[in-house]
Amino acid sequence: MARRRCGVEVRLLGEVVVLAGGRPVDLGPARQRCVWAALALDANRVVPVERLVERVWDEPPLRARAVLTSYVSRLRQALAGHDGAVGLVRRSGGYLLEADESVIDLHRFRALAARTGDVDALTGALALWRGEPLAGLSGPWVEAERDRLRQERLAAEHDLVDARLAAGQGAELVAELAARAAEHPLDERVAGQYLLALHRAGRTADALAHYRLVERRLARDLGTDPGPALRELHRRLRDTDPDPDPDTAPPVATGPVPRQLPAAPPHFTGRDAELTALTAAAERGGAVVISAITGAGGIGKTWLALHWAHRNLHRFPDGQLFVDLRGFSPDSEPMDPAVAVRGFLDALGVPPGRQPADPSAQTALFHELAAGKRMLLVLDNAAGAAQAAPLLPGGSTCTVLVTSRSRTAAAVAGRELALGVLDDTEARDLLTAKLGAGRTAAEPAAVTELIRLCGGFPLALGIVAGHAHTRPHLPLSVVAADLRDLGLAALEDSDPTASLPAVLSWSLRALTPDQRRAYALLGTAPGPDIGLPAAASLVGLPRDEAAAVLAALEHASLLTRDGHDRHRMHDLIRAHAADTAHDLPEPERDAALRRLLDFYLHTADAADRAVYPSRGTLALDPPAPGVHPHPDFDPATAMAWFDAEHPNLLAAHHHAAARGRHRTTWDLARSLHSYHQRRGHLHDRITVWRAALAAAAHLPDPGALIQAHRLLGTAQALLGRHEEAFEHMHRALALAEEHRDPTHQAHTHRMLALAWERQGDDRRALEHITRSLHLHRALGQPVLEADALNAVGWYHARLGDYDTAREHCLAALALQRDQADDGAVANTLDSLGYIDHRTGRHAEAVEHYRQALDRYRELGITYEYTDTLDRLGHPHAALGQRDRAREVWREALRLYRHQDRDTDADRVRRQLDELDGRPG
């Protein structure tokens, strides 16, 4: 029997969470949370014990039932006191989660999504999603459920679009459907929705052009024509447009569509003339539209740019790019334009590992990708024209907004909007938006006084409003009197920012000592933003107390928070906070920064060990008291944490290096290495390891210096900087031999093999990998020996010595299977498939490739999966299995295009053409 709802929420559509009275219930470690999720998905239905075991463990432990019983017992204890809403019950053969299904977000989603024609119901259903479903959990069952839930969400999204179209909408949907059509280029339902929306937006020519694009794709990739429903829609649209001209139709988005804009600013008021000017410039057309928004810090430049951008998303169906160039950041240098270009390329679907090494080539590629796209670029906080100029796209279809405190930025723009302070009406509207019309109408004279005292400066007005908002019973006249007592009335109005320091100092008086201390320390933290766990370590408070302190600073408008619990300060506020930190004793400031560095280091180390379990353990000192490292990672959550914290980790690494914290500098570099390797962040790898190399010279461990040379050289080799690569690797090898360290010698020979392969010399690569193999074998390192064995086999195969290649790969496979290293097994099976095909053993090649694909699929390794799928087509074709070859090559073609691997996609397209031209 389902239970009554009693203030409990069960969330599965995002991180797995239970809230009781608005507070999270501790569900324990990942496998225990997996038990909860397995029962919650089947709420009010008995789940047999055997099925629970299969869901929770890929390979169950010996006493799986006993462990499961323990997990259920702990979950019951965690839920004690909330039995009126949910309960875990033992039933014959299994367990049952009794619950009112309305407390479970997934079941609420399904109930709402079932109302397929109801816009409000479908909107409410999709609003329940908070990210990837079952986030924080992993395993085959979880991945399968996650995929199924994604499909349910996608179906609801499609149903919502249908419902909105049925309600007469069209133009409002164009930007959303442009992104969806790019993501699902062969989905005829999406194509039909997009055609209809374009038509209703008065863009029938675009709709007809997109139909032709879909028609070509279906014929090329699937060998089919559009279905009858899409053909009929096309006929009706064609007949309503007497003269569709395909040559004049604007380009339709066909690649990844970036959506980088931060959220629209709340409580935006005024600036009507500037908004009108920006719209007029965008409508004028011609050359690329560039508008510079200049003015003092805190005057509202970024808010104006974002407000206009969000109001005009329909103009930019090909996406929006945003970058904070940090031109006036108080604690870091302005961003190198090359770094911003690499970020844009990543957003446009070019992963770091496939970007050109030369910065000028990267810029040229960005210009090529932006050409012809109706896209918005927001270059925020530019230092001036020199920083902004390399980021400007060519052509005539993009719009660029540049914000800067320097009027020199206007040199690259066709139009400058110089912002001043708000006039009385705009300032009054801002205070009313924040405080409510009733409160400002009740004290009009006090409102006028506040505007005068703040000089119409938006940032100062926002802080004053935040202070007053948290004290709803305090008369505004009292707030104005407090400000007058600070002497604000005597300030000159020639500098719009003049009121800010006094307003900030006044605002701090209302804070508690802990809040004032946190404000000061946050001003010293390296990095563009900070998460709650890091902030708690910085200020040395328990997490719940730190959360309350951050909330107080947010309510006082001294801190902003985005939807992912990232907190940041405006540059001017941050500079003021850093100044106030000088009032704290120097040992207290140093201890706070040490705690923050310890948090980043220990959490990065834990995340790295989850990503790369066979990595050697770092001998870290214990974290300082008050540090709260992340307690539990699996590979997926580890990579997500690295993604979120990467800019802060780089800033922390730079901070440590600049202050001579040599051990921390090296350890952070090592903890970041696997992440940089997987994400392809080669330039960041080089920056980090250069600093680590300098730090290693001060460390007593020669291995640190050897490893820094080797890993810096590896990154240089991958970027094609061969001279520098060999210089560092040979230095690493010489040091390893000097110190008689065979492990580092083996690792360095392995990387020298990679460098020679990159140079195109497989024979010298084989020489080095053979030395590596002998050393790993002599040292009794089976994991590394197996990797080297496979590499030896691979190089022999590339040189045509297939018997020797097979011998080494089979030896590698035996070791890898003993170690249950599925990723390495998949790599070696792929090598064996290559060898079999090259020696005419095509049936065996198919089997080896299939086994490799199964493991890549289970591990979620898509890059290598696609390569193996591509190679699988060749033995199928050699066996005369043309249909199977065509099937796998079409799938490889789809995946290569999804990964934006254009060269590989073109090669597979040629393979398909050749296949269809063969007699058979």
Short mmCIF file of N, CA and C in Angstrom, two decimals, residues 196-284:
data_model
loop_
_atom_site.label_atom_id
_atom_site.label_comp_id
_atom_site.label_asym_id
_atom_site.label_seq_id
_atom_site.Cartn_x
_atom_site.Cartn_y
_atom_site.Cartn_z
N LEU A 196 8.30 23.32 -39.84
CA LEU A 196 7.06 24.04 -39.54
C LEU A 196 7.33 25.32 -38.77
N ALA A 197 8.28 25.26 -37.80
CA ALA A 197 8.61 26.46 -37.03
C ALA A 197 9.22 27.54 -37.92
N LEU A 198 10.13 27.12 -38.81
CA LEU A 198 10.73 28.09 -39.74
C LEU A 198 9.66 28.73 -40.61
N HIS A 199 8.75 27.93 -41.12
CA HIS A 199 7.68 28.45 -41.96
C HIS A 199 6.84 29.48 -41.21
N ARG A 200 6.48 29.17 -39.97
CA ARG A 200 5.66 30.11 -39.20
C ARG A 200 6.43 31.37 -38.81
N ALA A 201 7.76 31.28 -38.80
CA ALA A 201 8.57 32.46 -38.52
C ALA A 201 8.80 33.30 -39.77
N GLY A 202 8.13 32.94 -40.86
CA GLY A 202 8.29 33.68 -42.10
C GLY A 202 9.54 33.31 -42.87
N ARG A 203 10.10 32.11 -42.58
CA ARG A 203 11.35 31.69 -43.20
C ARG A 203 11.13 30.39 -43.98
N THR A 204 10.14 30.43 -44.88
CA THR A 204 9.81 29.24 -45.65
C THR A 204 10.98 28.79 -46.52
N ALA A 205 11.72 29.75 -47.05
CA ALA A 205 12.89 29.38 -47.87
C ALA A 205 13.90 28.59 -47.06
N ASP A 206 14.10 29.01 -45.80
CA ASP A 206 15.01 28.25 -44.92
C ASP A 206 14.46 26.85 -44.69
N ALA A 207 13.14 26.75 -44.50
CA ALA A 207 12.53 25.44 -44.26
C ALA A 207 12.75 24.52 -45.45
N LEU A 208 12.55 25.02 -46.65
CA LEU A 208 12.74 24.19 -47.84
C LEU A 208 14.21 23.80 -48.01
N ALA A 209 15.12 24.73 -47.66
CA ALA A 209 16.55 24.41 -47.75
C ALA A 209 16.91 23.32 -46.76
N HIS A 210 16.31 23.37 -45.57
CA HIS A 210 16.63 22.34 -44.58
C HIS A 210 16.06 20.98 -45.02
N TYR A 211 14.90 20.99 -45.64
CA TYR A 211 14.35 19.71 -46.15
C TYR A 211 15.33 19.09 -47.15
N ARG A 212 15.87 19.91 -48.05
CA ARG A 212 16.81 19.37 -49.04
C ARG A 212 18.06 18.81 -48.34
N LEU A 213 18.50 19.49 -47.28
CA LEU A 213 19.66 19.01 -46.53
C LEU A 213 19.37 17.65 -45.89
N VAL A 214 18.20 17.51 -45.27
CA VAL A 214 17.82 16.24 -44.65
C VAL A 214 17.68 15.16 -45.72
N GLU A 215 17.11 15.52 -46.84
CA GLU A 215 16.93 14.54 -47.94
C GLU A 215 18.29 14.00 -48.39
N ARG A 216 19.26 14.90 -48.53
CA ARG A 216 20.60 14.47 -48.96
C ARG A 216 21.25 13.57 -47.89
N ARG A 217 21.11 13.96 -46.64
CA ARG A 217 21.71 13.16 -45.56
C ARG A 217 21.12 11.76 -45.50
N LEU A 218 19.80 11.66 -45.60
CA LEU A 218 19.16 10.35 -45.54
C LEU A 218 19.63 9.46 -46.69
N ALA A 219 19.73 10.03 -47.86
CA ALA A 219 20.18 9.25 -49.01
C ALA A 219 21.63 8.82 -48.86
N ARG A 220 22.46 9.75 -48.37
CA ARG A 220 23.90 9.48 -48.26
C ARG A 220 24.22 8.53 -47.12
N ASP A 221 23.60 8.73 -45.96
CA ASP A 221 23.99 7.99 -44.76
C ASP A 221 23.16 6.73 -44.54
N LEU A 222 21.91 6.73 -44.97
CA LEU A 222 21.04 5.58 -44.71
C LEU A 222 20.53 4.93 -45.98
N GLY A 223 20.75 5.57 -47.11
CA GLY A 223 20.26 5.00 -48.37
C GLY A 223 18.75 5.00 -48.48
N THR A 224 18.07 5.96 -47.83
CA THR A 224 16.59 6.02 -47.87
C THR A 224 16.14 7.42 -48.25
N ASP A 225 14.86 7.52 -48.53
CA ASP A 225 14.22 8.81 -48.79
C ASP A 225 13.44 9.24 -47.56
N PRO A 226 13.10 10.54 -47.45
CA PRO A 226 12.23 10.96 -46.34
C PRO A 226 10.92 10.19 -46.36
N GLY A 227 10.34 9.98 -45.15
CA GLY A 227 9.09 9.26 -45.03
C GLY A 227 7.92 10.08 -45.56
N PRO A 228 6.75 9.45 -45.69
CA PRO A 228 5.59 10.14 -46.28
C PRO A 228 5.16 11.37 -45.51
N ALA A 229 5.25 11.36 -44.16
CA ALA A 229 4.80 12.52 -43.39
C ALA A 229 5.68 13.73 -43.69
N LEU A 230 7.00 13.53 -43.72
CA LEU A 230 7.90 14.65 -43.99
C LEU A 230 7.77 15.11 -45.44
N ARG A 231 7.59 14.17 -46.37
CA ARG A 231 7.40 14.57 -47.77
C ARG A 231 6.12 15.40 -47.95
N GLU A 232 5.07 15.00 -47.25
CA GLU A 232 3.81 15.74 -47.37
C GLU A 232 3.94 17.14 -46.80
N LEU A 233 4.63 17.27 -45.66
CA LEU A 233 4.85 18.60 -45.09
C LEU A 233 5.66 19.46 -46.06
N HIS A 234 6.67 18.87 -46.66
CA HIS A 234 7.48 19.61 -47.62
C HIS A 234 6.62 20.08 -48.80
N ARG A 235 5.74 19.19 -49.29
CA ARG A 235 4.89 19.58 -50.42
C ARG A 235 4.01 20.77 -50.04
N ARG A 236 3.42 20.73 -48.83
CA ARG A 236 2.53 21.82 -48.43
C ARG A 236 3.31 23.13 -48.26
N LEU A 237 4.51 23.05 -47.70
CA LEU A 237 5.30 24.27 -47.54
C LEU A 237 5.73 24.81 -48.90
N ARG A 238 6.11 23.93 -49.79
CA ARG A 238 6.54 24.35 -51.12
C ARG A 238 5.40 25.04 -51.86
N ASP A 239 4.20 24.51 -51.72
CA ASP A 239 3.07 25.08 -52.44
C ASP A 239 2.64 26.43 -51.88
N THR A 240 3.02 26.72 -50.59
CA THR A 240 2.66 28.03 -50.02
C THR A 240 3.68 29.09 -50.37
N ASP A 241 4.84 28.68 -50.93
CA ASP A 241 5.89 29.63 -51.26
C ASP A 241 6.05 29.64 -52.78
N PRO A 242 5.56 30.68 -53.47
CA PRO A 242 5.53 30.64 -54.93
C PRO A 242 6.92 30.65 -55.58
N ASP A 243 7.95 31.13 -54.87
CA ASP A 243 9.24 31.25 -55.55
C ASP A 243 10.38 30.99 -54.57
N PRO A 244 10.46 29.79 -54.01
CA PRO A 244 11.56 29.52 -53.09
C PRO A 244 12.89 29.55 -53.83
N ASP A 245 13.83 30.29 -53.29
CA ASP A 245 15.12 30.45 -53.96
C ASP A 245 16.20 29.81 -53.09
N PRO A 246 16.67 28.62 -53.45
CA PRO A 246 17.65 27.95 -52.59
C PRO A 246 18.95 28.69 -52.47
N ASP A 247 19.30 29.50 -53.47
CA ASP A 247 20.58 30.19 -53.41
C ASP A 247 20.60 31.32 -52.39
N THR A 248 19.41 31.85 -52.06
CA THR A 248 19.39 32.96 -51.12
C THR A 248 19.01 32.53 -49.72
N ALA A 249 18.74 31.26 -49.53
CA ALA A 249 18.37 30.79 -48.20
C ALA A 249 19.59 30.86 -47.27
N PRO A 250 19.46 31.42 -46.09
CA PRO A 250 20.59 31.47 -45.16
C PRO A 250 21.01 30.07 -44.77
N PRO A 251 22.27 29.91 -44.38
CA PRO A 251 22.74 28.57 -44.02
C PRO A 251 22.02 28.06 -42.78
N VAL A 252 21.78 26.78 -42.77
CA VAL A 252 21.12 26.14 -41.64
C VAL A 252 22.19 25.47 -40.78
N ALA A 253 22.05 25.55 -39.46
CA ALA A 253 23.03 24.97 -38.55
C ALA A 253 23.15 23.47 -38.80
N THR A 254 24.38 22.99 -39.03
CA THR A 254 24.58 21.57 -39.27
C THR A 254 25.60 20.96 -38.33
N GLY A 255 26.23 21.72 -37.45
CA GLY A 255 27.21 21.19 -36.52
C GLY A 255 26.76 21.39 -35.10
N PRO A 256 27.66 21.17 -34.13
CA PRO A 256 27.31 21.42 -32.74
C PRO A 256 26.89 22.88 -32.55
N VAL A 257 25.88 23.10 -31.77
CA VAL A 257 25.37 24.46 -31.53
C VAL A 257 25.71 24.86 -30.10
N PRO A 258 26.72 25.73 -29.92
CA PRO A 258 27.13 26.09 -28.56
C PRO A 258 26.09 26.97 -27.87
N ARG A 259 25.91 26.76 -26.58
CA ARG A 259 25.00 27.56 -25.77
C ARG A 259 25.75 27.99 -24.51
N GLN A 260 26.65 28.97 -24.65
CA GLN A 260 27.54 29.32 -23.55
C GLN A 260 27.08 30.51 -22.72
N LEU A 261 25.98 31.14 -23.08
CA LEU A 261 25.58 32.33 -22.35
C LEU A 261 25.28 32.00 -20.89
N PRO A 262 25.78 32.79 -19.95
CA PRO A 262 25.30 32.68 -18.57
C PRO A 262 23.81 33.02 -18.50
N ALA A 263 23.21 32.76 -17.35
CA ALA A 263 21.79 33.03 -17.19
C ALA A 263 21.49 34.51 -17.39
N ALA A 264 20.26 34.79 -17.82
CA ALA A 264 19.84 36.19 -17.96
C ALA A 264 19.84 36.87 -16.60
N PRO A 265 20.28 38.11 -16.51
CA PRO A 265 20.35 38.79 -15.21
C PRO A 265 18.95 39.05 -14.65
N PRO A 266 18.76 38.81 -13.36
CA PRO A 266 17.46 39.12 -12.75
C PRO A 266 17.34 40.62 -12.51
N HIS A 267 16.12 41.10 -12.41
CA HIS A 267 15.85 42.50 -12.02
C HIS A 267 16.49 43.51 -12.96
N PHE A 268 16.63 43.16 -14.25
CA PHE A 268 17.21 44.13 -15.18
C PHE A 268 16.19 45.23 -15.46
N THR A 269 16.62 46.47 -15.39
CA THR A 269 15.73 47.60 -15.70
C THR A 269 16.50 48.64 -16.49
N GLY A 270 15.75 49.47 -17.22
CA GLY A 270 16.35 50.61 -17.91
C GLY A 270 17.12 50.23 -19.14
N ARG A 271 18.00 51.16 -19.56
CA ARG A 271 18.87 51.01 -20.73
C ARG A 271 18.07 50.81 -22.01
N ASP A 272 16.89 51.42 -22.09
CA ASP A 272 16.04 51.21 -23.27
C ASP A 272 16.72 51.72 -24.55
N ALA A 273 17.36 52.88 -24.47
CA ALA A 273 18.00 53.45 -25.66
C ALA A 273 19.13 52.55 -26.14
N GLU A 274 19.90 52.01 -25.20
CA GLU A 274 21.02 51.14 -25.57
C GLU A 274 20.51 49.83 -26.17
N LEU A 275 19.45 49.28 -25.60
CA LEU A 275 18.88 48.05 -26.15
C LEU A 275 18.38 48.27 -27.57
N THR A 276 17.75 49.40 -27.80
CA THR A 276 17.26 49.72 -29.15
C THR A 276 18.42 49.87 -30.11
N ALA A 277 19.51 50.49 -29.66
CA ALA A 277 20.68 50.68 -30.53
C ALA A 277 21.31 49.34 -30.90
N LEU A 278 21.41 48.43 -29.94
CA LEU A 278 21.98 47.12 -30.24
C LEU A 278 21.12 46.36 -31.24
N THR A 279 19.81 46.43 -31.08
CA THR A 279 18.91 45.75 -32.01
C THR A 279 19.02 46.35 -33.41
N ALA A 280 19.09 47.66 -33.47
CA ALA A 280 19.22 48.32 -34.78
C ALA A 280 20.50 47.90 -35.48
N ALA A 281 21.59 47.80 -34.72
CA ALA A 281 22.86 47.39 -35.31
C ALA A 281 22.78 45.96 -35.84
N ALA A 282 22.13 45.08 -35.05
CA ALA A 282 22.01 43.67 -35.47
C ALA A 282 21.17 43.54 -36.72
N GLU A 283 20.16 44.42 -36.89
CA GLU A 283 19.28 44.33 -38.05
C GLU A 283 19.86 44.97 -39.29
N ARG A 284 20.92 45.75 -39.09
CA ARG A 284 21.47 46.48 -40.23
C ARG A 284 22.14 45.54 -41.21
#
